[in-house]
Structures are given as structure tokens and as C-alpha cells.
Amino acid sequence: MARGYFIAGNWKMHKTRAEAAALARELVAALADGGHKYLVAPSFTALETVAALVRGSNILLGAQNCAVEEEGAHTGEVSVLQLKDLGVQTVILGHSERRHIYKEDDGLVNRKARLALKHGLDVILCVGELLEEREAGKAEAVCRQQTVEGLKGISAAELPRVTIAYEPVWAIGTGKTATPEDADAIHAYIRKVIGELYGSAAAESIVIQYGGSVKPDNAAALMAKENIDGALVGGASLRADTFVPIARF
Ligand code: PEP
């Protein structure tokens, strides 16, 4: 099955509602005839505003995280039910900032992924190694573990609603990009792991994004690689003049 490209912007903890609305308006206009699949993930506070602007466009609405429970006494958390109510279609889970700053482990990421899928949200599951893990030759092992553990209990029927984002932690927000060859090698490895878990057809069709300092000047070379099916973009997604050229690479 031919895989399409999927370009997503993670706005992280940036933008007021007015700023988010301005960017969403620009992207809707600039990508109206774009040929790929697109998503923006604003902060929770701007989701409702951006939802109204991207509705009916070719840009999907994503959230950057969700709670591990459906509802209850979880001060400060936001549930999948609340996200769905706002029109969110996809949730980013296991982002390295969640794993490393907020100490989310594979078990928690997996429970969130299963809950999101159960409630009809798609999932972008982020995996990626730290610099010291790469230098110790453990990049593949780390990505294998985060992929296997993250997907535990997720059925073959649900897998088409999961995108994997390979985001080497040392490349996120640092200006250091993995070379297209290094990234492609890990993508191929993750695809092999998916094949072991779900079979070769699933491995062929799963979309694997690259994330880590994707910019207008390196996007095309990354996307040209056989196993790279899109990008999860942080810094460069915050402005139309940097995100649009990536999205239209
Ligand atoms: C990210 O946080 O998902 C990311 C890839 O960030 P940046 O593009 O800024 O490296």
C-alpha cells in the first residue's frame, strides 16, 4: 500500500488564542491545495479556537497530550473525552519532553495510546533515543523498546490509526538534524519491528514521521528517503513562512 506523507506541527507551549488563530488562518489558506496530510497541534487553550478555523480544511486538529484516565480526580489533566468534544482528531503521545521532563514511561504512554484509540482518536506515538544512548550504540534498542511497549495491546485493526514519529532527542530543538541516511536507517528498523509485531503488510503501510530540527532547507532531503513518510515539526511549525515550505516540500 502506498504511504502518503503526513506533516504535523507541534506548537508546544506557544501562542495565545489570537496568535494561534492568525497562524491557523495562514496555514488553511496556504495549504488548501497542498498534496499531503497535515495536522497542527496547538496548546489545549487554543484548541477550540483553532478547531473552528481548520474545520472543513485539509488540516487535522491534534492535541499534544492527554490524561491516562477518562475522567475523575486528576487536577490539571485533560481527558480524551474533553479533547473529542473540542474536535480533536489525533493526540501526540510519548513526546520526548513528556518522557524526559515529565517522566512519562512506556507503560503510561501505552495506556494513554490505548485509551485514545478506544475513544476514536488517532495517535502519533513518538519514540527516540537520547544522545548518550546513541553514542552507546543503543539507538535501535531504545526505539524497539519504546515501539513495542508503546503498542502493547493495540490490535492490528487499530494500527492504521497510529503514526510513529522517530524523534532522536538530541535533534529536538537543537538545530542538529539526523542525516537523512541515519534517520532512514532507524525508520527502516522501526518498520522491521512493526513487521515482527503485525506482519509485513502493516510494516509497509505504517507512516513513520521524522522529527528533530526539520527546517525548510532539509525537509526535501529527509522526505526523499524510502522510509521517511513525513515530519513532526516543532520550532519551524510556529510560523507559516517556515512551516508551509516544509509542508509543501
Ligand atoms: C518536536 O518537538 O517534536 C520537534 C521535532 O521539535 P523541533 O522541530 O523544534 O526540533
XYZ file of N, CA and C and ligand atoms in Angstrom:
757
model
N 0.851 -1.204 0.000
C 0.000 0.000 0.000
C 0.884 1.249 0.000
N 0.564 2.168 -0.885
C 1.386 3.385 -0.963
C 1.147 4.243 0.281
N 2.231 4.680 0.874
C 2.095 5.540 2.053
C 2.122 6.991 1.604
N 1.182 7.784 2.145
C 1.212 9.216 1.849
C 2.097 9.921 2.866
N 2.463 11.155 2.566
C 3.241 11.960 3.520
C 2.311 12.644 4.513
N 2.776 12.712 5.751
C 1.998 13.294 6.839
C 2.902 14.312 7.554
N 2.546 15.595 7.428
C 3.366 16.670 8.005
C 2.575 17.303 9.158
N 3.153 17.268 10.349
C 2.448 17.746 11.537
C 3.264 18.832 12.230
N 2.561 19.814 12.767
C 3.218 20.876 13.531
C 2.824 20.795 14.993
N 3.824 20.731 15.844
C 3.610 20.694 17.289
C 3.957 22.076 17.830
N 2.933 22.822 18.210
C 3.156 24.215 18.631
C 3.617 24.300 20.088
N 3.674 23.197 20.764
C 4.149 23.153 22.152
C 3.462 24.233 23.004
N 4.188 24.806 23.961
C 3.550 25.783 24.870
C 3.766 27.202 24.338
N 3.299 27.398 23.100
C 3.431 28.695 22.449
C 2.058 29.168 21.995
N 1.870 30.457 21.956
C 0.760 31.145 21.298
C -0.486 31.312 22.183
N -0.909 32.547 22.212
C -2.219 32.879 22.757
C -3.266 32.440 21.730
N -4.537 32.562 22.086
C -5.583 32.191 21.110
C -5.500 33.064 19.867
N -5.256 34.359 20.052
C -5.198 35.258 18.879
C -4.022 34.877 17.979
N -2.886 34.569 18.585
C -1.713 34.187 17.780
C -1.948 32.859 17.075
N -2.573 31.929 17.787
C -2.851 30.616 17.192
C -3.830 30.766 16.027
N -4.843 31.621 16.224
C -5.836 31.835 15.159
C -5.173 32.421 13.921
N -4.269 33.367 14.130
C -3.609 34.009 12.986
C -2.811 32.973 12.192
N -2.086 32.121 12.894
C -1.290 31.097 12.195
C -2.198 30.084 11.506
N -3.251 29.659 12.198
C -4.169 28.678 11.597
C -4.777 29.232 10.315
N -5.169 30.499 10.337
C -5.749 31.121 9.126
C -4.751 31.107 7.975
N -3.513 31.463 8.290
C -2.484 31.486 7.232
C -2.275 30.087 6.661
N -2.237 29.080 7.536
C -1.962 27.717 7.069
C -3.123 27.175 6.242
N -4.340 27.439 6.679
C -5.505 26.957 5.923
C -5.449 27.502 4.487
N -5.118 28.792 4.370
C -5.056 29.395 3.030
C -3.875 28.844 2.235
N -2.721 28.735 2.882
C -1.502 28.383 2.140
C -1.440 26.902 1.776
N -2.162 26.072 2.507
C -2.068 24.627 2.248
C -3.329 24.066 1.592
N -4.246 24.954 1.220
C -5.535 24.486 0.677
C -5.338 23.530 -0.496
N -4.310 23.776 -1.304
C -4.067 22.864 -2.426
C -2.814 22.020 -2.179
N -2.417 21.892 -0.932
C -1.245 21.065 -0.595
C -1.576 19.597 -0.814
N -0.566 18.853 -1.190
C -0.834 17.480 -1.601
C -0.686 16.420 -0.527
N -0.352 16.818 0.695
C -0.083 15.807 1.724
C -1.139 15.863 2.832
N -0.942 15.029 3.828
C -1.821 15.058 5.011
C -1.188 16.021 6.016
N -2.008 16.881 6.628
C -1.483 17.910 7.533
C -2.200 17.886 8.882
N -1.444 18.317 9.906
C -2.028 18.420 11.243
C -1.338 19.553 11.990
N -2.109 20.261 12.799
C -1.488 21.190 13.756
C -1.940 20.798 15.162
N -1.012 20.928 16.107
C -1.309 20.597 17.500
C -1.027 21.820 18.373
N -2.058 22.657 18.565
C -1.897 23.824 19.446
C -1.957 23.411 20.916
N -1.668 24.362 21.782
C -1.887 24.133 23.215
C -3.366 23.869 23.469
N -3.656 23.211 24.588
C -5.061 22.930 24.942
C -5.903 24.202 24.889
N -5.318 25.311 25.358
C -6.086 26.559 25.491
C -6.522 27.133 24.150
N -5.824 26.742 23.069
C -6.171 27.286 21.746
C -6.900 26.267 20.883
N -7.185 25.085 21.415
C -7.792 24.045 20.572
C -9.141 24.469 20.009
N -9.967 25.036 20.848
C -11.321 25.373 20.379
C -11.257 26.442 19.285
N -10.399 27.418 19.502
C -10.221 28.495 18.516
C -9.740 27.934 17.187
N -8.703 27.086 17.246
C -8.124 26.552 16.011
C -9.085 25.557 15.362
N -9.831 24.817 16.179
C -10.805 23.852 15.631
C -11.774 24.553 14.684
N -12.243 25.713 15.089
C -13.234 26.432 14.266
C -12.617 26.878 12.944
N -11.311 27.132 12.950
C -10.652 27.639 11.738
C -10.236 26.532 10.776
N -9.865 25.362 11.303
C -9.409 24.284 10.404
C -10.563 23.371 9.967
N -11.709 23.502 10.621
C -12.854 22.657 10.259
C -13.163 22.809 8.767
N -13.310 21.678 8.087
C -13.627 21.731 6.663
C -12.403 21.930 5.777
N -11.221 22.129 6.379
C -9.997 22.279 5.587
C -9.291 20.925 5.513
N -8.111 20.911 4.909
C -7.334 19.660 4.849
C -6.313 19.581 5.984
N -6.535 20.357 7.041
C -5.626 20.328 8.199
C -6.363 19.702 9.385
N -5.776 18.650 9.903
C -6.357 17.961 11.060
C -5.962 18.683 12.339
N -6.774 18.450 13.381
C -6.508 19.073 14.673
C -5.941 18.029 15.636
N -4.775 18.339 16.200
C -4.144 17.430 17.150
C -4.001 18.063 18.517
N -3.922 17.199 19.537
C -3.563 17.651 20.879
C -2.170 17.115 21.193
N -1.508 17.758 22.149
C -0.117 17.409 22.443
C 0.028 16.353 23.520
N -1.081 15.974 24.135
C -1.029 15.029 25.252
C -2.459 14.750 25.654
N -2.681 13.734 26.472
C -3.981 13.548 27.118
C -3.760 12.816 28.430
N -4.784 12.831 29.250
C -4.702 12.138 30.544
C -4.795 10.634 30.332
N -4.356 9.892 31.322
C -4.384 8.437 31.236
C -5.741 7.865 31.656
N -6.569 8.681 32.258
C -7.914 8.248 32.658
C -8.958 9.051 31.880
N -10.155 8.482 31.801
C -11.232 9.152 31.061
C -11.750 10.388 31.782
N -11.882 10.266 33.090
C -12.333 11.409 33.892
C -12.036 11.124 35.348
N -12.230 12.112 36.191
C -12.050 11.866 37.609
C -11.185 12.913 38.273
N -10.667 12.543 39.452
C -9.893 13.477 40.268
C -8.449 13.500 39.768
N -8.214 14.285 38.713
C -6.876 14.380 38.109
C -6.588 15.848 37.824
N -6.323 16.572 38.867
C -6.131 18.016 38.769
C -5.083 18.374 37.710
N -5.485 19.247 36.815
C -4.538 19.736 35.812
C -4.460 18.901 34.557
N -5.166 17.792 34.509
C -5.109 16.925 33.322
C -6.281 17.211 32.375
N -6.154 16.752 31.143
C -7.211 16.932 30.135
C -7.520 15.573 29.520
N -8.797 15.198 29.508
C -9.149 13.846 29.089
C -9.461 13.743 27.598
N -9.374 12.513 27.095
C -9.699 12.267 25.683
C -11.130 12.690 25.377
N -12.023 12.529 26.338
C -13.419 12.900 26.092
C -13.536 14.412 25.880
N -12.761 15.167 26.658
C -12.766 16.627 26.503
C -12.124 17.035 25.175
N -11.081 16.301 24.786
C -10.427 16.605 23.500
C -11.374 16.334 22.339
N -12.040 15.192 22.411
C -13.001 14.863 21.344
C -14.084 15.928 21.242
N -14.525 16.383 22.406
C -15.573 17.397 22.460
C -15.144 18.690 21.745
N -13.834 18.943 21.708
C -13.318 20.146 21.040
C -13.055 19.929 19.557
N -13.222 18.695 19.103
C -12.978 18.421 17.689
C -11.594 17.881 17.385
N -10.861 17.522 18.431
C -9.524 16.941 18.226
C -9.655 15.564 17.581
N -8.797 15.308 16.591
C -8.830 14.009 15.888
C -7.657 13.115 16.239
N -6.565 13.720 16.697
C -5.310 12.980 16.880
C -4.624 13.480 18.144
N -3.959 12.579 18.851
C -3.196 13.034 20.011
C -1.748 12.552 19.888
N -0.827 13.480 20.169
C 0.607 13.164 20.175
C 0.930 12.573 21.547
N 1.526 11.405 21.568
C 1.852 10.761 22.847
C 3.314 10.334 22.869
N 3.888 10.343 24.076
C 5.275 9.899 24.232
C 6.292 10.875 23.684
N 5.889 12.138 23.505
C 6.878 13.127 23.059
C 8.049 13.147 24.051
N 9.231 13.400 23.549
C 10.406 13.309 24.431
C 10.316 14.281 25.602
N 9.637 15.424 25.386
C 9.503 16.356 26.520
C 8.595 15.769 27.592
N 7.590 14.991 27.173
C 6.746 14.295 28.165
C 7.549 13.178 28.854
N 8.337 12.465 28.056
C 9.103 11.344 28.641
C 10.190 11.842 29.598
N 10.913 12.889 29.174
C 12.121 13.234 29.922
C 11.912 14.350 30.936
N 11.040 15.311 30.654
C 10.800 16.373 31.658
C 9.740 15.907 32.648
N 8.679 15.251 32.113
C 7.557 14.870 32.979
C 7.548 13.396 33.333
N 8.651 12.709 32.990
C 8.915 11.337 33.459
C 7.821 10.341 33.077
N 7.262 10.499 31.892
C 6.271 9.515 31.429
C 7.016 8.283 30.918
N 6.648 7.123 31.430
C 7.337 5.904 30.987
C 6.512 5.180 29.922
N 7.082 4.110 29.393
C 6.421 3.396 28.294
C 5.044 2.877 28.701
N 4.917 2.430 29.956
C 3.633 1.886 30.407
C 2.553 2.952 30.374
N 2.899 4.147 30.839
C 1.918 5.236 30.862
C 1.563 5.659 29.430
N 2.575 5.781 28.592
C 2.342 6.164 27.195
C 1.427 5.142 26.529
N 1.664 3.881 26.804
C 0.844 2.812 26.224
C -0.613 2.894 26.701
N -0.802 3.153 27.987
C -2.184 3.251 28.497
C -2.909 4.429 27.852
N -2.197 5.542 27.688
C -2.803 6.708 27.034
C -3.156 6.384 25.583
N -2.244 5.690 24.904
C -2.488 5.367 23.482
C -3.713 4.472 23.351
N -3.816 3.485 24.213
C -4.965 2.568 24.131
C -6.271 3.299 24.414
N -6.219 4.198 25.386
C -7.427 4.961 25.738
C -7.842 5.872 24.579
N -6.857 6.542 23.986
C -7.167 7.447 22.869
C -7.780 6.664 21.711
N -7.188 5.536 21.373
C -7.706 4.726 20.262
C -9.101 4.212 20.573
N -9.291 3.791 21.821
C -10.612 3.282 22.229
C -11.694 4.336 22.003
N -11.337 5.586 22.192
C -12.325 6.664 22.033
C -12.299 7.289 20.643
N -11.625 6.634 19.718
C -11.710 7.072 18.326
C -10.715 8.129 17.908
N -9.791 8.484 18.794
C -8.737 9.422 18.386
C -7.593 8.647 17.741
N -6.950 9.250 16.747
C -5.728 8.690 16.192
C -4.563 9.083 17.107
N -3.454 8.379 16.938
C -2.305 8.589 17.823
C -1.038 8.794 16.999
N -0.253 9.791 17.391
C 1.142 9.881 16.918
C 2.004 9.450 18.097
N 2.644 8.308 17.970
C 3.472 7.757 19.051
C 4.931 8.133 18.782
N 5.497 8.954 19.678
C 6.879 9.412 19.488
C 7.849 8.465 20.175
N 8.914 8.153 19.483
C 9.995 7.326 20.038
C 11.312 7.991 19.661
N 12.348 7.707 20.427
C 13.652 8.269 20.060
C 14.636 8.187 21.200
N 15.901 8.098 20.821
C 16.962 7.894 21.806
C 17.617 9.202 22.245
N 18.170 9.192 23.442
C 18.988 10.293 23.950
C 20.363 10.242 23.280
N 21.097 11.346 23.373
C 22.441 11.378 22.774
C 23.339 10.285 23.362
N 23.285 10.141 24.688
C 24.187 9.132 25.286
C 23.798 7.717 24.874
N 22.515 7.514 24.627
C 22.080 6.188 24.150
C 22.586 5.947 22.728
N 22.519 6.980 21.893
C 23.061 6.828 20.530
C 24.551 6.551 20.590
N 25.255 7.328 21.419
C 26.716 7.154 21.478
C 27.104 5.795 22.036
N 26.221 5.210 22.839
C 26.499 3.872 23.393
C 26.003 2.770 22.447
N 25.569 3.141 21.252
C 25.128 2.132 20.279
C 23.760 1.548 20.586
N 22.962 2.304 21.361
C 21.672 1.753 21.796
C 20.469 2.366 21.089
N 20.683 3.108 20.024
C 19.552 3.806 19.383
C 18.468 2.817 18.954
N 18.871 1.732 18.304
C 17.866 0.765 17.846
C 17.145 0.115 19.025
N 17.908 -0.248 20.033
C 17.291 -0.944 21.179
C 16.266 -0.045 21.871
N 16.601 1.237 22.001
C 15.673 2.173 22.659
C 14.411 2.325 21.810
N 14.599 2.471 20.504
C 13.428 2.656 19.628
C 12.585 1.385 19.591
N 13.256 0.225 19.631
C 12.496 -1.032 19.679
C 11.642 -1.081 20.938
N 12.273 -0.801 22.066
C 11.524 -0.904 23.330
C 10.349 0.080 23.355
N 10.587 1.318 22.948
C 9.508 2.310 23.018
C 8.391 1.973 22.031
N 8.752 1.357 20.912
C 7.736 0.961 19.928
C 6.945 -0.248 20.442
N 7.655 -1.268 20.883
C 6.985 -2.498 21.343
C 6.105 -2.199 22.562
N 6.669 -1.493 23.535
C 5.909 -1.214 24.759
C 4.767 -0.226 24.487
N 5.034 0.732 23.626
C 4.012 1.740 23.318
C 2.808 1.134 22.615
N 3.049 0.065 21.843
C 1.969 -0.536 21.046
C 1.326 -1.745 21.723
N 1.786 -2.084 22.915
C 1.263 -3.271 23.589
C -0.267 -3.225 23.693
N -0.918 -4.312 23.299
C -2.379 -4.368 23.441
C -3.124 -3.617 22.350
N -2.405 -3.001 21.419
C -3.057 -2.298 20.302
C -3.213 -3.300 19.161
N -4.445 -3.444 18.701
C -4.737 -4.505 17.740
C -4.307 -4.121 16.333
N -4.234 -5.127 15.473
C -3.913 -4.876 14.059
C -4.971 -3.979 13.428
N -6.211 -4.113 13.903
C -7.286 -3.272 13.349
C -7.103 -1.805 13.745
N -6.488 -1.587 14.904
C -6.286 -0.199 15.366
C -5.017 0.426 14.791
N -4.064 -0.418 14.395
C -2.748 0.101 13.983
C -2.796 1.147 12.864
N -3.688 1.022 11.884
C -3.735 2.066 10.846
C -4.043 3.462 11.393
N -4.513 3.552 12.638
C -4.782 4.858 13.245
C -3.582 5.360 14.066
N -2.474 4.616 13.963
C -1.257 5.013 14.680
C -0.193 5.438 13.669
N 0.400 6.599 13.932
C 1.587 7.065 13.213
C 2.741 6.995 14.208
N 3.901 6.546 13.761
C 5.087 6.598 14.627
C 5.880 7.844 14.246
N 6.379 8.563 15.239
C 7.295 9.681 14.961
C 8.645 9.326 15.567
N 9.650 9.157 14.696
C 11.006 8.942 15.216
C 11.631 10.304 15.463
N 11.899 10.581 16.731
C 12.449 11.878 17.106
C 13.657 11.669 18.013
N 14.854 11.612 17.414
C 16.047 11.487 18.255
C 16.125 12.689 19.191
N 16.231 12.437 20.478
C 16.071 13.518 21.453
C 17.136 14.592 21.258
N 18.318 14.180 20.830
C 19.428 15.125 20.635
C 19.199 16.051 19.443
N 18.194 15.759 18.647
C 17.927 16.589 17.464
C 16.744 17.530 17.678
N 16.051 17.392 18.803
C 14.833 18.186 19.006
C 15.182 19.564 19.550
N 14.854 20.573 18.772
C 15.050 21.952 19.213
C 16.509 22.365 19.316
N 17.416 21.563 18.772
C 18.848 21.834 18.928
C 19.475 22.370 17.660
N 18.734 22.294 16.535
C 19.323 22.671 15.256
C 20.156 21.547 14.655
N 20.358 20.454 15.424
C 21.093 19.305 14.872
C 20.082 18.329 14.286
N 20.171 18.064 13.017
C 19.248 17.103 12.395
C 19.996 15.799 12.194
N 19.304 14.687 12.346
C 19.907 13.418 11.932
C 20.131 13.511 10.421
N 21.199 12.907 9.913
C 21.349 12.906 8.456
C 20.203 12.087 7.880
N 19.804 12.374 6.647
C 18.733 11.568 6.053
C 19.070 10.080 6.101
N 20.329 9.737 5.935
C 20.725 8.315 5.945
C 20.554 7.717 7.342
N 21.012 8.438 8.370
C 20.875 7.921 9.744
C 19.408 7.803 10.132
N 18.617 8.807 9.778
C 17.195 8.753 10.114
C 16.535 7.589 9.382
N 16.842 7.456 8.106
C 16.211 6.395 7.314
C 16.548 5.011 7.879
N 17.769 4.875 8.375
C 18.170 3.573 8.934
C 17.318 3.221 10.157
N 17.069 4.203 11.000
C 16.229 3.917 12.177
C 14.771 3.701 11.750
N 14.309 4.480 10.788
C 12.939 4.264 10.287
C 12.788 2.845 9.743
N 13.795 2.395 9.000
C 13.729 1.029 8.452
C 13.701 0.012 9.587
N 14.456 0.307 10.624
C 14.499 -0.613 11.765
C 13.136 -0.649 12.481
N 12.546 0.527 12.685
C 11.223 0.572 13.331
C 10.204 -0.172 12.459
N 10.311 0.008 11.150
C 9.394 -0.697 10.241
C 9.561 -2.219 10.398
N 10.808 -2.646 10.582
C 11.071 -4.076 10.775
C 10.406 -4.556 12.081
N 10.508 -3.742 13.113
C 9.882 -4.101 14.394
C 8.359 -4.206 14.214
N 7.780 -3.263 13.481
C 6.328 -3.327 13.216
C 6.001 -4.625 12.468
N 6.858 -5.012 11.546
C 6.654 -6.255 10.805
C 6.651 -7.469 11.730
N 7.560 -7.461 12.694
C 7.604 -8.578 13.651
C 6.321 -8.624 14.477
N 5.788 -7.452 14.794
C 4.604 -7.405 15.666
C 3.305 -7.639 14.900
N 3.218 -7.089 13.676
C 1.919 -7.057 12.978
C 1.948 -7.647 11.572
N 3.124 -8.041 11.105
C 3.211 -8.608 9.758
C 3.678 -7.603 8.727
N 4.054 -8.118 7.566
C 4.737 -7.280 6.581
C 3.817 -6.235 5.940
N 2.538 -6.551 5.778
C 1.646 -5.559 5.158
C 1.510 -4.338 6.074
N 1.393 -4.586 7.376
C 1.295 -3.476 8.340
C 2.587 -2.670 8.352
N 3.724 -3.366 8.264
C 5.020 -2.674 8.260
C 5.137 -1.764 7.043
N 4.663 -2.248 5.911
C 4.730 -1.465 4.677
C 3.834 -0.241 4.743
N 2.689 -0.370 5.421
C 1.736 0.731 5.355
C 1.834 1.716 6.520
N 2.554 1.376 7.587
C 2.582 2.336 8.709
C 3.389 3.579 8.325
N 2.853 4.728 8.718
C 3.510 6.008 8.422
C 4.478 6.328 9.561
N 5.731 6.587 9.200
C 6.756 6.917 10.190
C 7.305 8.311 9.870
N 6.967 9.253 10.747
C 7.452 10.626 10.589
C 8.842 10.753 11.201
N 9.607 11.717 10.695
C 10.858 12.091 11.356
C 10.634 13.410 12.064
N 11.193 13.565 13.243
C 11.146 14.843 13.945
C 12.484 15.147 14.570
N 12.857 16.411 14.539
C 14.142 16.829 15.108
C 14.770 17.859 14.202
N 14.461 19.142 14.485
C 15.038 20.255 13.719
C 14.791 20.141 12.217
N 13.568 19.726 11.853
C 13.192 19.775 10.433
C 12.954 21.243 10.061
N 13.581 21.664 8.977
C 13.511 23.053 8.520
C 13.217 23.048 7.019
N 12.866 24.230 6.460
C 12.606 24.267 5.014
C 13.780 23.737 4.189
N 15.008 23.969 4.668
C 16.149 23.578 3.821
C 16.585 22.120 3.980
N 16.008 21.386 4.920
C 16.405 19.969 4.997
C 15.225 19.015 4.791
N 14.015 19.564 4.680
C 12.829 18.698 4.616
C 12.847 17.788 3.378
N 13.153 18.353 2.230
C 13.054 17.553 1.000
C 14.027 16.375 1.025
N 15.243 16.622 1.532
C 16.237 15.537 1.549
C 15.802 14.421 2.505
N 15.187 14.811 3.611
C 14.690 13.784 4.545
C 13.534 13.004 3.904
N 12.591 13.752 3.314
C 11.397 13.099 2.747
C 11.729 12.217 1.542
N 12.885 12.453 0.938
C 13.272 11.648 -0.227
C 13.654 10.224 0.170
N 13.885 10.014 1.449
C 14.318 8.677 1.878
C 13.141 7.703 1.910
N 13.465 6.484 1.572
C 12.419 5.468 1.375
C 11.500 5.279 2.582
N 12.091 5.334 3.762
C 11.299 5.001 4.951
C 10.790 6.208 5.732
N 11.044 7.409 5.212
C 10.601 8.627 5.912
C 9.326 9.134 5.239
N 8.246 9.130 6.011
C 6.908 9.372 5.441
C 6.295 10.678 5.904
N 7.118 11.582 6.394
C 6.555 12.835 6.859
C 7.403 13.398 7.966
N 6.872 14.440 8.612
C 7.653 15.111 9.645
C 6.752 15.553 10.786
N 7.310 15.490 11.985
C 6.709 16.138 13.142
C 7.624 17.323 13.446
N 7.077 18.513 13.309
C 7.886 19.734 13.304
C 7.577 20.556 14.545
N 8.615 20.964 15.268
C 8.414 21.818 16.435
C 8.639 23.276 16.061
N 9.848 23.757 16.287
C 10.172 25.179 16.117
C 9.707 25.773 14.793
N 9.964 25.034 13.720
C 9.636 25.586 12.397
C 8.132 25.552 12.103
N 7.347 24.966 13.001
C 5.892 24.949 12.768
C 5.215 26.194 13.333
N 5.990 27.047 13.986
C 5.387 28.184 14.683
C 5.130 29.384 13.783
N 5.667 29.311 12.565
C 5.437 30.405 11.606
C 5.088 29.827 10.259
N 4.164 30.479 9.573
C 3.759 29.983 8.253
C 4.929 29.992 7.280
N 5.797 30.997 7.391
C 6.871 31.075 6.385
C 7.917 29.990 6.560
N 7.923 29.301 7.684
C 8.821 28.144 7.813
C 8.055 26.823 7.711
N 6.802 26.799 8.163
C 6.062 25.519 8.099
C 5.559 25.223 6.692
N 5.081 26.244 6.005
C 4.491 25.993 4.672
C 5.506 25.371 3.699
N 6.751 25.884 3.626
C 7.694 25.238 2.707
C 7.990 23.784 3.087
N 7.954 23.471 4.382
C 8.148 22.074 4.785
C 6.935 21.257 4.326
N 5.748 21.821 4.574
C 4.520 21.094 4.247
C 4.351 20.910 2.748
N 4.973 21.792 1.976
C 4.869 21.707 0.511
C 6.174 21.254 -0.113
N 7.020 20.595 0.666
C 8.386 20.261 0.205
C 8.356 19.695 -1.199
C 9.400 18.220 18.342
O 9.380 18.709 19.442
O 8.580 17.331 18.051
C 10.392 18.687 17.400
C 10.729 17.902 16.433
O 10.932 19.933 17.620
P 11.941 20.735 16.652
O 11.396 20.634 15.262
O 11.952 22.125 17.171
O 13.273 20.055 16.767
